[in-house]
Amino acid sequence: MQIVAHPDDDLFFMNPDVAQTVESGVPVTSVYITDGGSFGVNKVPGRPAPAADVPGYVSARQQGLRQAYAQMMGLPLFTPWERGTVRLPGGREAELNRLEHLGRRVDLVFLNLRMHARAGGKPVNLTHLWRTPGVRLPTQPAPGSPAGGPSSYGHGELVEALVALLRRYRPTLIRTLDPDPDAQVHDRRHPRGSDQRGYSDHPDHTAAALFAWRALTAWAAGPDGAAGAPAFQTEAYRGYYNQRWPHNLPARTVALKTRHLNAYGGDPSWGCGNDAGCGDYAIGGDRVLASDRGWVRSTHRRYPTAGPRAVVDADDGRTTVYGVLGTRLARWSGRPDGTPADPEDLGGGHLAPAIAVTTAAGGDHLVFALRFAGLGPGDRENVREVVVLRQRPRGDGPAGTWQSLGSPETEPRRTRLTGTPVAVTGADGRVHLFVRNGHKGVSTRVLGTGGTWSAWRRLPGGHVQEGLAAAVDGDGRVHLFAASTGWTEHWAQRGVRGRLRRGSRRLVARPGDVPDAVTAADGSVLVGYRRVASDRVIVERLAPGRLARWSTVTERPVPGYGRVALVGGRRPTASDLRIAVGGGAVGGPDGDGTVLRAAVPSAAAPVQGVPTTAVAPGGGPAVMVALGLDGTPVVTRIREGGGSA
């Protein structure tokens, strides 16, 4: 299920993921909170502007969505849809459009809250509905809608409506927009446009995401909890962030995304059968390719390291998997036959989907997460914090107690700029925790061998994207990597007990997405990432004992986009390298054994996101782990010679 603010948010900011889900045969539901009516002018660029007609523009944009999703289903653009309604709490109705074909199903749900309204002579919108007590937004059904006449929503009523839809559909994956966009200085280089003041996204995007995550919290808490908490996964997507960081989609994926946006944009000459219009005309005809905003050229996940994490036991090779289900931490202990046991609920509250796991000196597992400590309308009620849970290996003994590590940001509203954690254990037994901070740099805390945490400390320099990667080299030094605008940023210890300092920037390639880092068999560090606007993956080697000695291991096309995961513990050569990628890709297969994809457990439960990899201490067996859409881990043993089993 996608929950978005406007018609086209899913097409601009979540595709190609939505199209790949439709193609896989998984039922898809998209929920549009506002009517997207803006100011009602459906203008074709280069032609005179028509008279404003908000209801007509709402209808034309909804017709554009039907065209785009019909195309994703492999059907003609003007395929008729079944149009009906969904009953919601308080006697409200939402319009439901359904299309089914060859076992595939798409539902489009239109709540139709007015994008721009007035109350008491003042403008009100979705942000006011989130933040201001007593505000109500009226609805604006499209002409000819089977839904009832206009109604209105308050803050709690919108949350109730979203919870009702979650209970109706029980999705196993919910996609939202960005609940916590980057801070942004608006100037000549970065004009504000439709951004909210001081942040890099449309205010409706942020409000829609916050409403969605608030509804997820309520759904996860009950009354479904009486029969077991719903085992869903979450994925959030950046919005206008895409125009301010390097583009990350290869040409073939941009073409696919453009094709569906062209279907949505339509043209006044099309005979779609909808009197109000056949799309959002400013979008069609490849116009998105000419836009300097570049939204069609990127799809950035808000939490790019989202997914499971695994620990392989050095003695018997059993794999323990940790992941976030229903916004709570789950653990799957490994059975002797290699399959995961049923999940154990380790709690943790409302967690973002990206976690970090490291093994402490005594053998305990430390699991780090970013918690939504509050999801209220005011700044002091809407805060984030980093948390940690200590667990015994294999789940021996009761679950530990969650501990808050706070945030490097001290103002409540700025805690929302805190990134998801990455953590490693150094050779001296200290645990190093890193997060992106609100200044787009990196902050760290260190757990000493005596059990005491240091204060937060900001690392020097850095203007980096969300999504950090860390590794410990063969000499025991900790290294940290992040993608900047034109290079891969690097921090490293000079000695095992030292603080991390600026390392050697690697300028050989401009990264298009976030890196991964692992330790090779010879103690060197391997860093892998995709080039900007390309499917080419470059893997660099930092030699052991030489903080500035870099070399390129390989550069090759790997169909798909986004983060890749390297397999550690192997020789640092192109022939021994193994790269794990997500299951969905726009392009041909890779057949030489270098690229690994998680096996799809069933047609109804393809894997979600990018798999993680793990290797046993001392160079033991390596595994690749992904979560299926049914919330079940898919654990694949990586063969020594190549490929997977």
Coordinates of C-alpha atoms in Angstrom, one line a residue, residues 77-348:
L77 CA -4.5 3.3 -21.3
F78 CA -8.2 3.7 -21.5
T79 CA -9.2 0.4 -20.1
P80 CA -12.4 0.8 -18.1
W81 CA -12.1 0.6 -14.3
E82 CA -14.7 -0.5 -11.7
R83 CA -15.7 2.6 -9.7
G84 CA -17.2 2.3 -6.3
T85 CA -16.8 3.5 -2.7
V86 CA -15.2 2.5 0.6
R87 CA -17.1 3.2 3.8
L88 CA -15.0 4.9 6.4
P89 CA -15.6 5.8 10.1
G90 CA -18.1 8.6 10.7
G91 CA -20.2 7.7 7.7
R92 CA -17.7 9.1 5.3
E93 CA -17.0 7.6 1.9
A94 CA -13.9 7.5 -0.3
E95 CA -13.9 6.7 -4.0
L96 CA -12.5 3.3 -4.9
N97 CA -11.3 2.6 -8.4
R98 CA -10.4 -1.1 -9.1
L99 CA -8.7 -2.8 -12.0
E100 CA -8.1 -6.6 -12.2
H101 CA -6.3 -8.5 -14.9
L102 CA -4.8 -12.0 -15.1
G103 CA -4.7 -12.3 -11.3
R104 CA -3.3 -8.8 -10.7
R105 CA -5.3 -6.2 -8.8
V106 CA -4.8 -2.4 -8.3
D107 CA -7.1 -0.3 -6.0
L108 CA -6.9 3.5 -6.1
V109 CA -8.5 5.1 -3.0
F110 CA -9.3 8.8 -3.2
L111 CA -10.0 10.6 0.1
N112 CA -10.2 13.9 -1.7
L113 CA -9.4 16.3 1.1
R114 CA -9.1 19.8 -0.4
M115 CA -5.5 20.7 -1.2
H116 CA -6.2 24.4 -0.6
A117 CA -9.2 25.4 1.5
R118 CA -10.3 28.4 3.6
A119 CA -11.6 28.5 7.2
G120 CA -12.5 31.7 9.0
G121 CA -11.2 33.7 6.0
K122 CA -7.7 32.1 6.3
P123 CA -6.1 29.4 4.1
V124 CA -5.9 25.9 5.5
N125 CA -4.1 22.8 4.2
L126 CA -2.9 19.4 5.3
T127 CA -0.1 20.9 7.4
H128 CA -2.6 22.9 9.4
L129 CA -4.7 19.8 9.8
W130 CA -1.7 18.0 11.3
R131 CA -0.4 20.8 13.5
T132 CA -3.3 23.0 14.5
P133 CA -6.1 21.9 16.9
G134 CA -9.6 22.4 15.7
V135 CA -8.8 22.7 12.0
R136 CA -11.0 20.8 9.5
L137 CA -10.5 20.2 5.8
P138 CA -13.5 19.7 3.5
T139 CA -13.5 17.1 0.8
Q140 CA -13.9 17.7 -3.0
P141 CA -15.1 14.6 -4.8
A142 CA -14.5 14.6 -8.6
P143 CA -17.5 15.3 -10.9
G144 CA -19.4 12.1 -11.4
S145 CA -17.8 10.4 -8.4
P146 CA -19.8 7.5 -6.9
A147 CA -18.7 8.8 -3.4
G148 CA -21.2 10.8 -1.5
G149 CA -21.3 14.6 -1.3
P150 CA -18.7 16.8 0.4
S151 CA -17.8 16.1 4.0
S152 CA -14.8 17.2 6.2
Y153 CA -12.0 15.7 8.3
G154 CA -10.4 16.7 11.5
H155 CA -7.0 15.5 12.6
G156 CA -8.2 12.4 14.5
E157 CA -10.8 11.5 11.9
L158 CA -8.1 11.4 9.1
V159 CA -6.0 9.0 11.3
E160 CA -9.1 6.9 11.9
A161 CA -9.8 6.7 8.1
L162 CA -6.2 5.6 7.4
V163 CA -6.4 3.0 10.1
A164 CA -9.6 1.7 8.7
L165 CA -8.0 1.3 5.3
L166 CA -5.0 -0.5 6.8
R167 CA -7.4 -2.9 8.7
R168 CA -9.4 -3.5 5.5
Y169 CA -6.4 -4.3 3.3
R170 CA -3.9 -5.6 5.8
P171 CA -0.9 -4.7 3.6
T172 CA 2.4 -6.4 4.4
L173 CA 4.4 -3.4 3.0
I174 CA 3.4 0.2 3.4
R175 CA 5.1 2.9 1.4
T176 CA 5.0 6.5 2.6
L177 CA 6.5 9.8 1.7
D178 CA 9.2 11.4 3.9
P179 CA 8.1 12.2 7.5
D180 CA 11.3 14.0 8.3
P181 CA 12.7 15.9 5.3
D182 CA 16.2 17.5 5.3
A183 CA 16.7 21.1 6.5
Q184 CA 17.2 23.4 3.5
V185 CA 18.6 26.9 3.0
H186 CA 16.7 28.5 0.2
D187 CA 18.7 30.8 -2.0
R188 CA 19.4 31.5 -5.7
R189 CA 21.1 28.1 -6.1
H190 CA 18.3 26.3 -4.2
P191 CA 15.1 28.3 -4.8
R192 CA 12.2 27.5 -2.5
G193 CA 9.6 26.7 -5.1
S194 CA 6.9 24.6 -3.5
D195 CA 9.2 23.6 -0.5
Q196 CA 8.0 24.3 3.0
R197 CA 10.0 27.1 4.7
G198 CA 13.4 25.8 5.9
Y199 CA 13.0 22.2 4.6
S200 CA 13.5 20.3 1.4
D201 CA 10.0 19.0 0.5
H202 CA 6.4 20.0 -0.1
P203 CA 4.5 20.6 3.1
D204 CA 1.7 18.2 2.0
H205 CA 4.3 15.4 1.5
T206 CA 5.5 15.8 5.1
A207 CA 2.0 16.0 6.6
A208 CA 0.8 13.0 4.6
A209 CA 3.8 11.0 5.8
L210 CA 3.2 11.9 9.4
F211 CA -0.5 11.1 9.2
A212 CA 0.5 7.7 7.7
W213 CA 3.0 6.9 10.3
R214 CA 0.6 7.9 13.1
A215 CA -2.0 5.6 11.6
L216 CA 0.6 2.8 11.4
T217 CA 1.3 3.3 15.1
A218 CA -2.4 3.0 15.9
W219 CA -2.9 -0.1 13.7
A220 CA 0.2 -1.8 15.2
A221 CA -1.1 -1.1 18.8
G222 CA -4.6 -2.8 18.3
P223 CA -7.3 -3.9 18.4
D224 CA -5.6 -6.3 15.9
G225 CA -3.0 -6.8 18.6
A226 CA -5.4 -9.2 20.3
A227 CA -4.8 -11.7 17.5
G228 CA -1.1 -10.8 17.1
A229 CA 0.4 -7.5 15.9
P230 CA 0.2 -7.1 12.1
A231 CA 3.5 -8.1 10.6
F232 CA 4.0 -5.3 8.1
Q233 CA 7.1 -3.6 6.8
T234 CA 7.6 0.0 5.9
E235 CA 9.4 2.0 3.3
A236 CA 9.6 5.8 3.1
Y237 CA 10.7 7.9 0.1
R238 CA 12.3 11.2 -0.3
G239 CA 10.5 14.0 -2.3
Y240 CA 12.1 17.2 -3.4
Y241 CA 15.4 15.9 -1.9
N242 CA 15.8 14.3 -5.4
Q243 CA 16.5 17.7 -7.0
R244 CA 19.4 18.5 -4.6
W245 CA 21.5 15.4 -4.6
P246 CA 23.1 13.4 -7.5
H247 CA 20.6 11.5 -9.7
N248 CA 20.6 7.8 -8.9
L249 CA 18.6 6.2 -11.7
P250 CA 20.1 4.6 -14.9
A251 CA 18.8 5.6 -18.3
R252 CA 16.6 2.5 -18.7
T253 CA 14.9 3.1 -15.4
V254 CA 14.4 6.8 -16.1
A255 CA 12.7 5.8 -19.4
L256 CA 10.3 3.4 -17.6
K257 CA 9.5 6.1 -15.0
T258 CA 8.9 8.6 -17.8
R259 CA 6.7 6.2 -19.7
H260 CA 4.3 5.9 -16.7
L261 CA 4.4 9.7 -16.1
N262 CA 3.6 10.3 -19.7
A263 CA 0.5 8.0 -19.4
Y264 CA -0.5 10.0 -16.3
G265 CA 0.1 13.4 -17.9
G266 CA -1.9 12.5 -21.0
D267 CA -2.9 15.1 -23.6
P268 CA -6.1 17.1 -24.4
S269 CA -6.4 15.3 -27.8
W270 CA -6.8 11.9 -26.2
G271 CA -10.1 10.2 -26.3
C272 CA -10.1 8.8 -22.8
G273 CA -13.8 9.2 -22.2
N274 CA -13.5 11.6 -19.2
D275 CA -15.1 14.9 -20.0
A276 CA -13.0 16.8 -17.5
G277 CA -9.7 15.8 -19.1
C278 CA -7.3 13.0 -19.8
G279 CA -4.5 13.7 -17.4
D280 CA -2.3 16.3 -15.8
Y281 CA -1.2 18.0 -19.0
A282 CA 1.9 19.8 -17.6
I283 CA 3.5 16.3 -17.0
G284 CA 2.9 14.4 -20.3
G285 CA 4.8 14.4 -23.6
D286 CA 8.3 13.7 -22.0
R287 CA 8.1 17.1 -20.3
V288 CA 9.5 15.7 -17.1
L289 CA 12.8 14.9 -18.9
A290 CA 13.3 18.6 -19.6
S291 CA 12.5 19.8 -16.0
D292 CA 15.5 21.1 -14.1
R293 CA 14.0 19.6 -11.0
G294 CA 15.0 16.2 -12.1
W295 CA 12.5 14.3 -10.0
V296 CA 12.1 11.6 -12.8
R297 CA 15.9 10.9 -12.6
S298 CA 16.0 9.8 -8.9
T299 CA 14.2 7.6 -6.5
H300 CA 15.8 8.0 -3.1
R301 CA 14.6 5.9 -0.1
R302 CA 14.4 7.9 3.2
Y303 CA 16.0 5.0 5.0
P304 CA 18.4 3.5 2.4
T305 CA 19.8 0.9 4.7
A306 CA 16.4 -0.4 5.6
G307 CA 16.0 -4.2 5.9
P308 CA 17.2 -7.1 8.1
R309 CA 20.5 -7.6 9.7
A310 CA 22.2 -10.9 10.4
V311 CA 24.8 -12.4 12.7
V312 CA 26.4 -15.8 11.8
D313 CA 27.6 -17.9 14.8
A314 CA 31.3 -18.7 14.5
D315 CA 30.9 -22.2 16.1
D316 CA 28.0 -23.8 14.2
G317 CA 27.2 -21.3 11.4
R318 CA 23.6 -20.7 12.6
T319 CA 22.2 -17.3 11.5
T320 CA 20.3 -15.0 13.8
V321 CA 18.3 -12.4 11.9
Y322 CA 17.0 -9.1 13.2
G323 CA 14.4 -6.9 11.5
V324 CA 11.6 -4.5 12.0
L325 CA 8.0 -5.9 11.7
G326 CA 5.0 -3.8 12.6
T327 CA 7.4 -1.0 13.7
R328 CA 8.8 -3.3 16.4
L329 CA 12.0 -5.3 16.5
A330 CA 11.8 -9.0 15.6
R331 CA 14.4 -11.7 16.0
W332 CA 14.5 -15.0 14.1
S333 CA 16.9 -17.5 15.7
G334 CA 18.6 -20.0 13.3
R335 CA 17.7 -23.7 13.5
P336 CA 20.3 -26.4 13.0
D337 CA 19.0 -27.0 9.4
G338 CA 19.7 -23.3 8.5
T339 CA 16.0 -22.2 8.4
P340 CA 14.8 -19.4 10.7
A341 CA 12.6 -20.1 13.7
D342 CA 9.3 -18.1 14.2
P343 CA 9.9 -14.4 15.0
E344 CA 10.2 -13.2 18.6
D345 CA 8.8 -9.8 19.4
L346 CA 11.5 -7.7 21.1
G347 CA 9.5 -4.5 21.2
G348 CA 11.2 -1.2 21.0

